[in-house]
Structures are given as C-alpha cells and as structure tokens.
Amino acid sequence: MKLSIGRQTIVETASELFYSKGYNLTGINEIIKEAGIAKATLYSHFSSKEDICLAYLEYKDETFLGNLTEYLDTKEKGRSKILGLFDFLKQFFKDQDFNGCWCINTISEIPKENKKIRITIQQQKNSFIGLISTLIEENLSVMNGEPERSKLAKKIYLLYESAIAESHLHREVWPIESARELCEILISAYK
C-alpha cells in the first residue's frame, strides 16, 4: 500500500511510539509533536486515534511479513524453512528494540468492546496461521491433507506466539530456542 508522505510519517511515528510506549500511553499530541506535523495534517489523514492504531497494525504486519518472507527465502526447502520462523524470531529479538508482539500488546490495552481493532488483529493472526500452513504444504509431506496441515499450522503458531510472549517477559532468548526445539520434534514425523 502506497501512502502519502504525510500519512506515512504519521504511521511510522505512531508505530514507533505505540510499539515502545503502548497504545494508551501515547497521545495524539505526542504523535503530532514527534512527527513534526500540524494537528490539521493528522486529522486530514485520520479521524481518530483508533484509525491511527488500525494503520499502525497494518504497517507493522506488512513490514513483518515482508521481512519474514525475505528471510525464509534464504532457507533451503524442507524443515529448515519451517524452523526458519524461529530463527527469524531469534534475530528479531536480538537485532531490534524488541518489545514483544505489537498485536498482543495492543489487544491487551483496548476494551473488549473495541471490535475493529480486535477483528484486525484476529485477521492478521489468521493470516499468519495461513502462512505457516503454506510453509507446511510446500515443505512437508502431510498425509491427511488440509485438516492435518491446519492442525499442525496452529500448533506451530502457538509455539511461535508463546515464544514471543515469554522472550518478551523474561528478556531472554531461551523461550525462542525452546519453541524451535519443540517445533523440530513436532515436524520430525513428516518428510
């Protein structure tokens, strides 16, 4: 998605602030100040903080999926491509200002009544499960087709998500390494 420079600046600024400080602790005025824009510029692109949050989630998801796909393209076909999910996560943990999963961080801050943000996050997570399912389809021989592939994808997804949460909590890499080892055991039954 191509964004105008003003909108792009707002999204990138909000993304940095939401991810590092949290959604609730980041105010509109802070986004305006950090982006170096006028209030009118922000409101010409977004009608609410919720709309900025939705753009933030989309931006983070697109960036993540792009970086992940690029990384996985460097892996050999087979199990190493699937295990590459965890290798990428380990690199993400070490190389960036890691603050856990932006989706989980955001969902934990919004009221349960906020369906727009919740649905967006659910769609992104379901998309990620779909990506894992595609990796399985392209790299493992799963005998019972789609039902088994879907179940396996969800198991790997849960390992991945718990690795993110626990590495964020403990500020250590061992949850990612442990999840990778568990994934390796899980997929060892498939060729």
CSV table of C-alpha atoms in Angstrom, one decimal:
chain,number,residue,atom,x,y,z
A,1,MET,CA,0.0,0.0,0.0
A,2,LYS,CA,1.5,3.3,-1.1
A,3,LEU,CA,0.9,6.1,1.5
A,4,SER,CA,1.3,9.8,1.1
A,5,ILE,CA,4.4,11.3,2.7
A,6,GLY,CA,2.3,13.0,5.5
A,7,ARG,CA,0.3,9.9,6.2
A,8,GLN,CA,3.4,7.7,6.1
A,9,THR,CA,5.2,9.9,8.6
A,10,ILE,CA,2.2,9.8,10.9
A,11,VAL,CA,2.0,6.0,10.6
A,12,GLU,CA,5.7,5.4,11.2
A,13,THR,CA,5.9,7.8,14.1
A,14,ALA,CA,2.8,6.3,15.7
A,15,SER,CA,4.2,2.8,15.1
A,16,GLU,CA,7.4,3.7,17.0
A,17,LEU,CA,5.5,5.2,19.9
A,18,PHE,CA,2.8,2.6,20.1
A,19,TYR,CA,5.3,-0.2,20.0
A,20,SER,CA,7.7,1.2,22.5
A,21,LYS,CA,5.3,3.0,24.9
A,22,GLY,CA,2.0,1.4,24.3
A,23,TYR,CA,-1.2,2.5,22.7
A,24,ASN,CA,-2.8,4.0,25.9
A,25,LEU,CA,0.3,5.9,26.9
A,26,THR,CA,0.8,7.5,23.5
A,27,GLY,CA,-1.4,10.6,23.0
A,28,ILE,CA,-2.4,12.3,19.7
A,29,ASN,CA,-0.4,15.4,20.7
A,30,GLU,CA,2.7,13.3,21.2
A,31,ILE,CA,2.3,11.8,17.7
A,32,ILE,CA,1.9,15.3,16.2
A,33,LYS,CA,4.9,16.6,18.0
A,34,GLU,CA,7.2,13.6,17.2
A,35,ALA,CA,6.0,13.6,13.5
A,36,GLY,CA,6.7,17.3,13.2
A,37,ILE,CA,3.3,18.0,11.7
A,38,ALA,CA,0.3,20.2,12.3
A,39,LYS,CA,-2.8,18.9,14.1
A,40,ALA,CA,-4.8,19.6,10.9
A,41,THR,CA,-2.4,17.3,8.9
A,42,LEU,CA,-3.0,14.4,11.3
A,43,TYR,CA,-6.8,14.9,11.1
A,44,SER,CA,-6.7,15.2,7.4
A,45,HIS,CA,-5.5,11.6,7.3
A,46,PHE,CA,-7.1,10.1,10.4
A,47,SER,CA,-10.3,10.8,12.1
A,48,SER,CA,-9.4,9.2,15.4
A,49,LYS,CA,-6.7,7.5,17.4
A,50,GLU,CA,-8.4,4.2,16.7
A,51,ASP,CA,-7.9,4.8,12.9
A,52,ILE,CA,-4.2,5.5,13.5
A,53,CYS,CA,-4.0,2.3,15.5
A,54,LEU,CA,-5.5,0.3,12.6
A,55,ALA,CA,-3.0,1.9,10.2
A,56,TYR,CA,-0.2,1.0,12.7
A,57,LEU,CA,-1.3,-2.6,12.9
A,58,GLU,CA,-1.4,-2.8,9.1
A,59,TYR,CA,2.0,-1.2,8.8
A,60,LYS,CA,3.6,-3.5,11.3
A,61,ASP,CA,2.0,-6.6,9.8
A,62,GLU,CA,3.1,-5.7,6.3
A,63,THR,CA,6.7,-4.9,7.4
A,64,PHE,CA,6.8,-8.1,9.5
A,65,LEU,CA,5.5,-10.4,6.7
A,66,GLY,CA,7.8,-8.7,4.2
A,67,ASN,CA,10.9,-9.2,6.4
A,68,LEU,CA,9.9,-12.8,7.3
A,69,THR,CA,9.3,-13.8,3.7
A,70,GLU,CA,12.6,-12.3,2.6
A,71,TYR,CA,14.3,-14.2,5.5
A,72,LEU,CA,12.6,-17.5,4.7
A,73,ASP,CA,13.6,-17.2,1.1
A,74,THR,CA,17.2,-17.7,2.2
A,75,LYS,CA,16.4,-21.1,3.8
A,76,GLU,CA,16.6,-24.4,2.0
A,77,LYS,CA,13.3,-26.2,1.1
A,78,GLY,CA,12.2,-28.6,3.8
A,79,ARG,CA,12.1,-28.5,7.6
A,80,SER,CA,14.7,-25.7,7.8
A,81,LYS,CA,12.2,-23.4,6.1
A,82,ILE,CA,9.6,-24.0,8.9
A,83,LEU,CA,12.2,-23.8,11.6
A,84,GLY,CA,13.3,-20.6,10.0
A,85,LEU,CA,10.3,-19.0,11.6
A,86,PHE,CA,12.0,-19.3,15.0
A,87,ASP,CA,15.4,-18.4,13.6
A,88,PHE,CA,13.8,-15.2,12.3
A,89,LEU,CA,12.2,-14.5,15.6
A,90,LYS,CA,15.5,-15.0,17.4
A,91,GLN,CA,17.1,-12.5,15.0
A,92,PHE,CA,14.2,-10.1,15.6
A,93,PHE,CA,14.6,-10.5,19.4
A,94,LYS,CA,18.4,-9.6,19.2
A,95,ASP,CA,18.5,-7.1,16.4
A,96,GLN,CA,15.7,-4.7,17.1
A,97,ASP,CA,14.2,-2.8,20.0
A,98,PHE,CA,12.2,-6.0,20.8
A,99,ASN,CA,9.0,-5.3,22.8
A,100,GLY,CA,7.1,-8.4,22.1
A,101,CYS,CA,4.1,-8.8,19.7
A,102,TRP,CA,2.6,-5.5,18.7
A,103,CYS,CA,-0.8,-7.2,18.3
A,104,ILE,CA,-0.9,-8.8,21.7
A,105,ASN,CA,0.5,-5.5,23.3
A,106,THR,CA,-2.3,-3.6,21.6
A,107,ILE,CA,-5.1,-6.1,22.3
A,108,SER,CA,-4.2,-6.1,26.0
A,109,GLU,CA,-4.7,-2.3,26.1
A,110,ILE,CA,-8.1,-1.9,24.4
A,111,PRO,CA,-11.5,-2.5,25.8
A,112,LYS,CA,-13.1,-5.8,24.8
A,113,GLU,CA,-15.9,-3.8,23.1
A,114,ASN,CA,-13.5,-2.5,20.5
A,115,LYS,CA,-14.3,-4.8,17.7
A,116,LYS,CA,-12.5,-3.0,14.9
A,117,ILE,CA,-9.1,-3.4,16.4
A,118,ARG,CA,-9.8,-6.9,17.7
A,119,ILE,CA,-11.0,-8.1,14.3
A,120,THR,CA,-8.0,-6.6,12.6
A,121,ILE,CA,-5.7,-8.4,14.9
A,122,GLN,CA,-7.6,-11.7,14.5
A,123,GLN,CA,-7.3,-11.4,10.8
A,124,GLN,CA,-3.6,-10.8,11.0
A,125,LYS,CA,-3.1,-13.8,13.2
A,126,ASN,CA,-5.3,-16.0,11.0
A,127,SER,CA,-3.2,-14.8,8.0
A,128,PHE,CA,0.0,-15.8,9.9
A,129,ILE,CA,-1.5,-19.3,10.5
A,130,GLY,CA,-2.2,-19.4,6.8
A,131,LEU,CA,1.4,-18.5,6.0
A,132,ILE,CA,2.5,-21.4,8.3
A,133,SER,CA,0.1,-23.7,6.6
A,134,THR,CA,1.5,-22.8,3.2
A,135,LEU,CA,5.0,-23.4,4.5
A,136,ILE,CA,3.9,-26.8,5.7
A,137,GLU,CA,2.3,-27.6,2.3
A,138,GLU,CA,5.4,-26.6,0.4
A,139,ASN,CA,8.0,-28.2,2.7
A,140,LEU,CA,6.5,-31.3,4.4
A,141,SER,CA,4.6,-34.3,3.3
A,142,VAL,CA,1.4,-34.2,5.4
A,143,MET,CA,-0.5,-37.4,4.7
A,144,ASN,CA,-4.1,-36.4,5.6
A,145,GLY,CA,-4.1,-33.1,3.6
A,146,GLU,CA,-5.7,-29.9,4.8
A,147,PRO,CA,-7.2,-31.0,8.2
A,148,GLU,CA,-3.8,-32.3,9.4
A,149,ARG,CA,-1.9,-29.4,7.8
A,150,SER,CA,-4.3,-26.9,9.5
A,151,LYS,CA,-3.8,-28.6,12.9
A,152,LEU,CA,-0.1,-28.6,12.6
A,153,ALA,CA,0.0,-25.0,11.5
A,154,LYS,CA,-2.0,-24.0,14.6
A,155,LYS,CA,0.4,-25.9,16.9
A,156,ILE,CA,3.4,-24.2,15.3
A,157,TYR,CA,1.6,-20.9,15.6
A,158,LEU,CA,1.1,-21.4,19.3
A,159,LEU,CA,4.7,-22.3,19.8
A,160,TYR,CA,5.7,-19.1,17.9
A,161,GLU,CA,3.3,-16.9,19.8
A,162,SER,CA,4.3,-18.3,23.2
A,163,ALA,CA,8.0,-17.8,22.3
A,164,ILE,CA,7.3,-14.1,21.5
A,165,ALA,CA,5.4,-13.6,24.8
A,166,GLU,CA,7.9,-15.4,27.0
A,167,SER,CA,11.0,-13.9,25.5
A,168,HIS,CA,9.4,-10.5,26.0
A,169,LEU,CA,8.6,-11.3,29.6
A,170,HIS,CA,11.9,-12.8,30.5
A,171,ARG,CA,14.0,-10.6,28.2
A,172,GLU,CA,15.9,-13.8,27.3
A,173,VAL,CA,16.2,-15.8,24.1
A,174,TRP,CA,15.6,-19.3,25.7
A,175,PRO,CA,11.9,-19.3,25.0
A,176,ILE,CA,12.5,-18.9,21.3
A,177,GLU,CA,15.2,-21.6,21.3
A,178,SER,CA,12.9,-24.0,23.3
A,179,ALA,CA,10.0,-23.3,21.0
A,180,ARG,CA,12.2,-24.1,18.0
A,181,GLU,CA,13.3,-27.4,19.6
A,182,LEU,CA,9.7,-28.3,20.2
A,183,CYS,CA,8.8,-27.4,16.7
A,184,GLU,CA,11.6,-29.6,15.4
A,185,ILE,CA,10.2,-32.5,17.4
A,186,LEU,CA,6.7,-31.8,16.2
A,187,ILE,CA,7.6,-31.8,12.5
A,188,SER,CA,10.1,-34.7,12.7
A,189,ALA,CA,7.3,-37.2,11.9
A,190,TYR,CA,7.0,-35.6,8.4
A,191,LYS,CA,9.4,-35.7,5.5
